[in-house]
Amino acid sequence: MLFNPTRDEARRFFIDAWQKHTQQAPLTDLERITVGVLLRHPEYQRFLTPDYLDRDWPPEIGETNPFLHISMHLAIEEQLSIDQPAGVRALYQQLCAHYGDEHAALHLMLDGLGEMIWHAQRHGVPPDPNLYLDILRTRLGQATSRD
């Protein structure tokens, strides 16, 4: 069975994980990973209340949706833990070495993941992991599979 939460369920999970963290309550493994992401993003911690469950962050206003950003971080954490798509972990390590900053490397990956998703939506095709890997290779100045 796939885990496919609604927008509200995902947001509530982030809020609950943060609340448990601030209360020093025991965390599940996924909550611990989530809190790790949230600790690297203090600018989003103020949104971790039920007051923001229904708020939208349309791209036109130029603000980053904190819940989407956290979700994408978690997606990349999962990719790295299982090296899927194959080779993504090595590219992450190369990005870290190249840019000298793990968090900057993660944000480059978020941008690449977002670009792949945008491409799939725009063209009505499934997400292409090879496109994603090529975007990361481009960030490193490497040849891509499309060259």
PDB file of C-alpha atoms in Angstrom:
ATOM      1  CA  MET A   1       0.000   0.000   0.000  1.00  0.00           C
ATOM      2  CA  LEU A   2       1.308   3.449  -0.899  1.00  0.00           C
ATOM      3  CA  PHE A   3       1.358   6.325   1.533  1.00  0.00           C
ATOM      4  CA  ASN A   4      -0.646   9.049  -0.175  1.00  0.00           C
ATOM      5  CA  PRO A   5      -1.763  11.647   2.366  1.00  0.00           C
ATOM      6  CA  THR A   6      -4.030  14.526   1.563  1.00  0.00           C
ATOM      7  CA  ARG A   7      -2.638  18.048   1.770  1.00  0.00           C
ATOM      8  CA  ASP A   8      -4.161  18.493   5.228  1.00  0.00           C
ATOM      9  CA  GLU A   9      -2.881  15.121   6.480  1.00  0.00           C
ATOM     10  CA  ALA A  10       0.655  15.934   5.327  1.00  0.00           C
ATOM     11  CA  ARG A  11       0.553  19.384   6.906  1.00  0.00           C
ATOM     12  CA  ARG A  12      -0.873  17.993  10.132  1.00  0.00           C
ATOM     13  CA  PHE A  13       1.937  15.404  10.203  1.00  0.00           C
ATOM     14  CA  PHE A  14       4.566  18.175   9.987  1.00  0.00           C
ATOM     15  CA  ILE A  15       2.811  20.219  12.669  1.00  0.00           C
ATOM     16  CA  ASP A  16       2.462  17.206  14.975  1.00  0.00           C
ATOM     17  CA  ALA A  17       6.098  16.154  14.470  1.00  0.00           C
ATOM     18  CA  TRP A  18       7.287  19.664  15.314  1.00  0.00           C
ATOM     19  CA  GLN A  19       5.024  19.849  18.365  1.00  0.00           C
ATOM     20  CA  LYS A  20       6.339  16.489  19.604  1.00  0.00           C
ATOM     21  CA  HIS A  21       9.889  17.752  19.096  1.00  0.00           C
ATOM     22  CA  THR A  22       9.275  20.951  21.075  1.00  0.00           C
ATOM     23  CA  GLN A  23       7.687  18.884  23.870  1.00  0.00           C
ATOM     24  CA  GLN A  24      10.609  16.428  23.778  1.00  0.00           C
ATOM     25  CA  ALA A  25       8.201  13.563  23.152  1.00  0.00           C
ATOM     26  CA  PRO A  26       9.428  10.381  21.442  1.00  0.00           C
ATOM     27  CA  LEU A  27       9.513  10.593  17.630  1.00  0.00           C
ATOM     28  CA  THR A  28       9.058   7.957  14.958  1.00  0.00           C
ATOM     29  CA  ASP A  29      11.847   7.573  12.406  1.00  0.00           C
ATOM     30  CA  LEU A  30       9.946   9.630   9.825  1.00  0.00           C
ATOM     31  CA  GLU A  31       9.190  12.320  12.410  1.00  0.00           C
ATOM     32  CA  ARG A  32      12.885  12.443  13.335  1.00  0.00           C
ATOM     33  CA  ILE A  33      13.848  12.946   9.677  1.00  0.00           C
ATOM     34  CA  THR A  34      11.154  15.615   9.340  1.00  0.00           C
ATOM     35  CA  VAL A  35      12.355  17.451  12.437  1.00  0.00           C
ATOM     36  CA  GLY A  36      15.892  17.344  11.023  1.00  0.00           C
ATOM     37  CA  VAL A  37      14.624  19.140   7.906  1.00  0.00           C
ATOM     38  CA  LEU A  38      12.689  21.637  10.020  1.00  0.00           C
ATOM     39  CA  LEU A  39      15.733  22.404  12.162  1.00  0.00           C
ATOM     40  CA  ARG A  40      17.598  23.375   8.969  1.00  0.00           C
ATOM     41  CA  HIS A  41      14.708  25.697   8.100  1.00  0.00           C
ATOM     42  CA  PRO A  42      13.952  27.953  11.072  1.00  0.00           C
ATOM     43  CA  GLU A  43      12.150  30.340   8.703  1.00  0.00           C
ATOM     44  CA  TYR A  44       9.363  27.756   8.309  1.00  0.00           C
ATOM     45  CA  GLN A  45       8.896  26.852  11.963  1.00  0.00           C
ATOM     46  CA  ARG A  46       6.397  29.687  12.535  1.00  0.00           C
ATOM     47  CA  PHE A  47       4.031  28.022  10.037  1.00  0.00           C
ATOM     48  CA  LEU A  48       3.848  24.798  12.037  1.00  0.00           C
ATOM     49  CA  THR A  49       0.527  25.555  13.686  1.00  0.00           C
ATOM     50  CA  PRO A  50      -3.046  24.644  12.737  1.00  0.00           C
ATOM     51  CA  ASP A  51      -3.546  28.305  11.732  1.00  0.00           C
ATOM     52  CA  TYR A  52      -1.724  27.539   8.470  1.00  0.00           C
ATOM     53  CA  LEU A  53      -3.512  24.322   7.478  1.00  0.00           C
ATOM     54  CA  ASP A  54      -5.644  26.112   4.876  1.00  0.00           C
ATOM     55  CA  ARG A  55      -3.208  28.765   3.695  1.00  0.00           C
ATOM     56  CA  ASP A  56      -2.112  28.735   0.074  1.00  0.00           C
ATOM     57  CA  TRP A  57       1.190  30.015  -1.274  1.00  0.00           C
ATOM     58  CA  PRO A  58       0.520  30.687  -4.966  1.00  0.00           C
ATOM     59  CA  PRO A  59       3.713  31.025  -7.008  1.00  0.00           C
ATOM     60  CA  GLU A  60       2.566  34.416  -8.256  1.00  0.00           C
ATOM     61  CA  ILE A  61       3.154  36.010  -4.848  1.00  0.00           C
ATOM     62  CA  GLY A  62       6.771  34.891  -4.822  1.00  0.00           C
ATOM     63  CA  GLU A  63       6.750  33.063  -1.494  1.00  0.00           C
ATOM     64  CA  THR A  64       7.879  29.497  -1.037  1.00  0.00           C
ATOM     65  CA  ASN A  65       5.245  27.103   0.267  1.00  0.00           C
ATOM     66  CA  PRO A  66       6.948  25.801   3.417  1.00  0.00           C
ATOM     67  CA  PHE A  67       4.949  22.576   3.445  1.00  0.00           C
ATOM     68  CA  LEU A  68       5.843  21.811  -0.170  1.00  0.00           C
ATOM     69  CA  HIS A  69       9.491  22.618   0.516  1.00  0.00           C
ATOM     70  CA  ILE A  70       9.544  20.271   3.521  1.00  0.00           C
ATOM     71  CA  SER A  71       7.810  17.556   1.469  1.00  0.00           C
ATOM     72  CA  MET A  72      10.396  17.839  -1.284  1.00  0.00           C
ATOM     73  CA  HIS A  73      13.210  17.600   1.259  1.00  0.00           C
ATOM     74  CA  LEU A  74      11.640  14.392   2.561  1.00  0.00           C
ATOM     75  CA  ALA A  75      11.326  13.014  -0.973  1.00  0.00           C
ATOM     76  CA  ILE A  76      15.035  13.622  -1.512  1.00  0.00           C
ATOM     77  CA  GLU A  77      15.913  12.074   1.855  1.00  0.00           C
ATOM     78  CA  GLU A  78      14.055   8.959   0.679  1.00  0.00           C
ATOM     79  CA  GLN A  79      15.809   9.008  -2.706  1.00  0.00           C
ATOM     80  CA  LEU A  80      19.192   9.207  -1.011  1.00  0.00           C
ATOM     81  CA  SER A  81      18.396   6.448   1.488  1.00  0.00           C
ATOM     82  CA  ILE A  82      17.579   3.953  -1.288  1.00  0.00           C
ATOM     83  CA  ASP A  83      19.642   5.474  -4.130  1.00  0.00           C
ATOM     84  CA  GLN A  84      16.613   5.872  -6.384  1.00  0.00           C
ATOM     85  CA  PRO A  85      16.807   6.828  -9.107  1.00  0.00           C
ATOM     86  CA  ALA A  86      20.006   4.807  -9.296  1.00  0.00           C
ATOM     87  CA  GLY A  87      23.017   7.084  -9.087  1.00  0.00           C
ATOM     88  CA  VAL A  88      21.293   9.946  -7.253  1.00  0.00           C
ATOM     89  CA  ARG A  89      23.295   9.327  -4.069  1.00  0.00           C
ATOM     90  CA  ALA A  90      26.618   9.601  -5.930  1.00  0.00           C
ATOM     91  CA  LEU A  91      25.448  12.797  -7.630  1.00  0.00           C
ATOM     92  CA  TYR A  92      24.444  14.229  -4.245  1.00  0.00           C
ATOM     93  CA  GLN A  93      27.900  13.446  -2.851  1.00  0.00           C
ATOM     94  CA  GLN A  94      29.477  15.128  -5.880  1.00  0.00           C
ATOM     95  CA  LEU A  95      27.230  18.177  -5.423  1.00  0.00           C
ATOM     96  CA  CYS A  96      28.262  18.368  -1.758  1.00  0.00           C
ATOM     97  CA  ALA A  97      31.937  18.223  -2.693  1.00  0.00           C
ATOM     98  CA  HIS A  98      31.535  20.677  -5.569  1.00  0.00           C
ATOM     99  CA  TYR A  99      29.567  23.290  -3.610  1.00  0.00           C
ATOM    100  CA  GLY A 100      31.055  22.537  -0.176  1.00  0.00           C
ATOM    101  CA  ASP A 101      27.658  22.610   1.509  1.00  0.00           C
ATOM    102  CA  GLU A 102      25.243  19.711   2.054  1.00  0.00           C
ATOM    103  CA  HIS A 103      22.197  21.925   2.405  1.00  0.00           C
ATOM    104  CA  ALA A 104      23.038  23.875  -0.753  1.00  0.00           C
ATOM    105  CA  ALA A 105      23.416  20.533  -2.556  1.00  0.00           C
ATOM    106  CA  LEU A 106      19.989  19.453  -1.285  1.00  0.00           C
ATOM    107  CA  HIS A 107      18.455  22.688  -2.547  1.00  0.00           C
ATOM    108  CA  LEU A 108      19.988  22.149  -5.981  1.00  0.00           C
ATOM    109  CA  MET A 109      18.387  18.717  -5.933  1.00  0.00           C
ATOM    110  CA  LEU A 110      15.042  20.243  -4.910  1.00  0.00           C
ATOM    111  CA  ASP A 111      15.269  22.587  -7.870  1.00  0.00           C
ATOM    112  CA  GLY A 112      16.041  19.656 -10.172  1.00  0.00           C
ATOM    113  CA  LEU A 113      13.203  17.584  -8.755  1.00  0.00           C
ATOM    114  CA  GLY A 114      10.826  20.519  -9.191  1.00  0.00           C
ATOM    115  CA  GLU A 115      11.978  21.029 -12.758  1.00  0.00           C
ATOM    116  CA  MET A 116      11.389  17.352 -13.564  1.00  0.00           C
ATOM    117  CA  ILE A 117       7.894  17.503 -12.053  1.00  0.00           C
ATOM    118  CA  TRP A 118       7.093  20.741 -13.913  1.00  0.00           C
ATOM    119  CA  HIS A 119       8.256  19.149 -17.182  1.00  0.00           C
ATOM    120  CA  ALA A 120       6.063  16.085 -16.612  1.00  0.00           C
ATOM    121  CA  GLN A 121       3.012  18.203 -15.803  1.00  0.00           C
ATOM    122  CA  ARG A 122       3.570  20.606 -18.693  1.00  0.00           C
ATOM    123  CA  HIS A 123       3.931  17.804 -21.241  1.00  0.00           C
ATOM    124  CA  GLY A 124       1.428  15.367 -19.714  1.00  0.00           C
ATOM    125  CA  VAL A 125       4.019  12.623 -19.309  1.00  0.00           C
ATOM    126  CA  PRO A 126       5.240  10.621 -16.320  1.00  0.00           C
ATOM    127  CA  PRO A 127       8.174  12.084 -14.379  1.00  0.00           C
ATOM    128  CA  ASP A 128      11.449  11.145 -16.070  1.00  0.00           C
ATOM    129  CA  PRO A 129      14.168  10.161 -13.584  1.00  0.00           C
ATOM    130  CA  ASN A 130      16.786  10.423 -16.347  1.00  0.00           C
ATOM    131  CA  LEU A 131      15.841  14.060 -16.864  1.00  0.00           C
ATOM    132  CA  TYR A 132      16.239  14.634 -13.122  1.00  0.00           C
ATOM    133  CA  LEU A 133      19.684  13.001 -13.085  1.00  0.00           C
ATOM    134  CA  ASP A 134      20.690  15.006 -16.158  1.00  0.00           C
ATOM    135  CA  ILE A 135      19.653  18.226 -14.416  1.00  0.00           C
ATOM    136  CA  LEU A 136      21.909  17.290 -11.490  1.00  0.00           C
ATOM    137  CA  ARG A 137      24.773  16.404 -13.847  1.00  0.00           C
ATOM    138  CA  THR A 138      24.355  19.790 -15.533  1.00  0.00           C
ATOM    139  CA  ARG A 139      24.723  21.473 -12.123  1.00  0.00           C
ATOM    140  CA  LEU A 140      28.067  19.692 -11.881  1.00  0.00           C
ATOM    141  CA  GLY A 141      29.154  20.609 -15.418  1.00  0.00           C
ATOM    142  CA  GLN A 142      29.070  16.973 -16.479  1.00  0.00           C
ATOM    143  CA  ALA A 143      27.887  15.498 -19.744  1.00  0.00           C
ATOM    144  CA  THR A 144      24.300  14.294 -19.671  1.00  0.00           C
ATOM    145  CA  SER A 145      22.612  11.299 -21.250  1.00  0.00           C
ATOM    146  CA  ARG A 146      21.101  13.708 -23.792  1.00  0.00           C
ATOM    147  CA  ASP A 147      24.487  15.084 -24.969  1.00  0.00           C
TER     148      ASP A 147
END
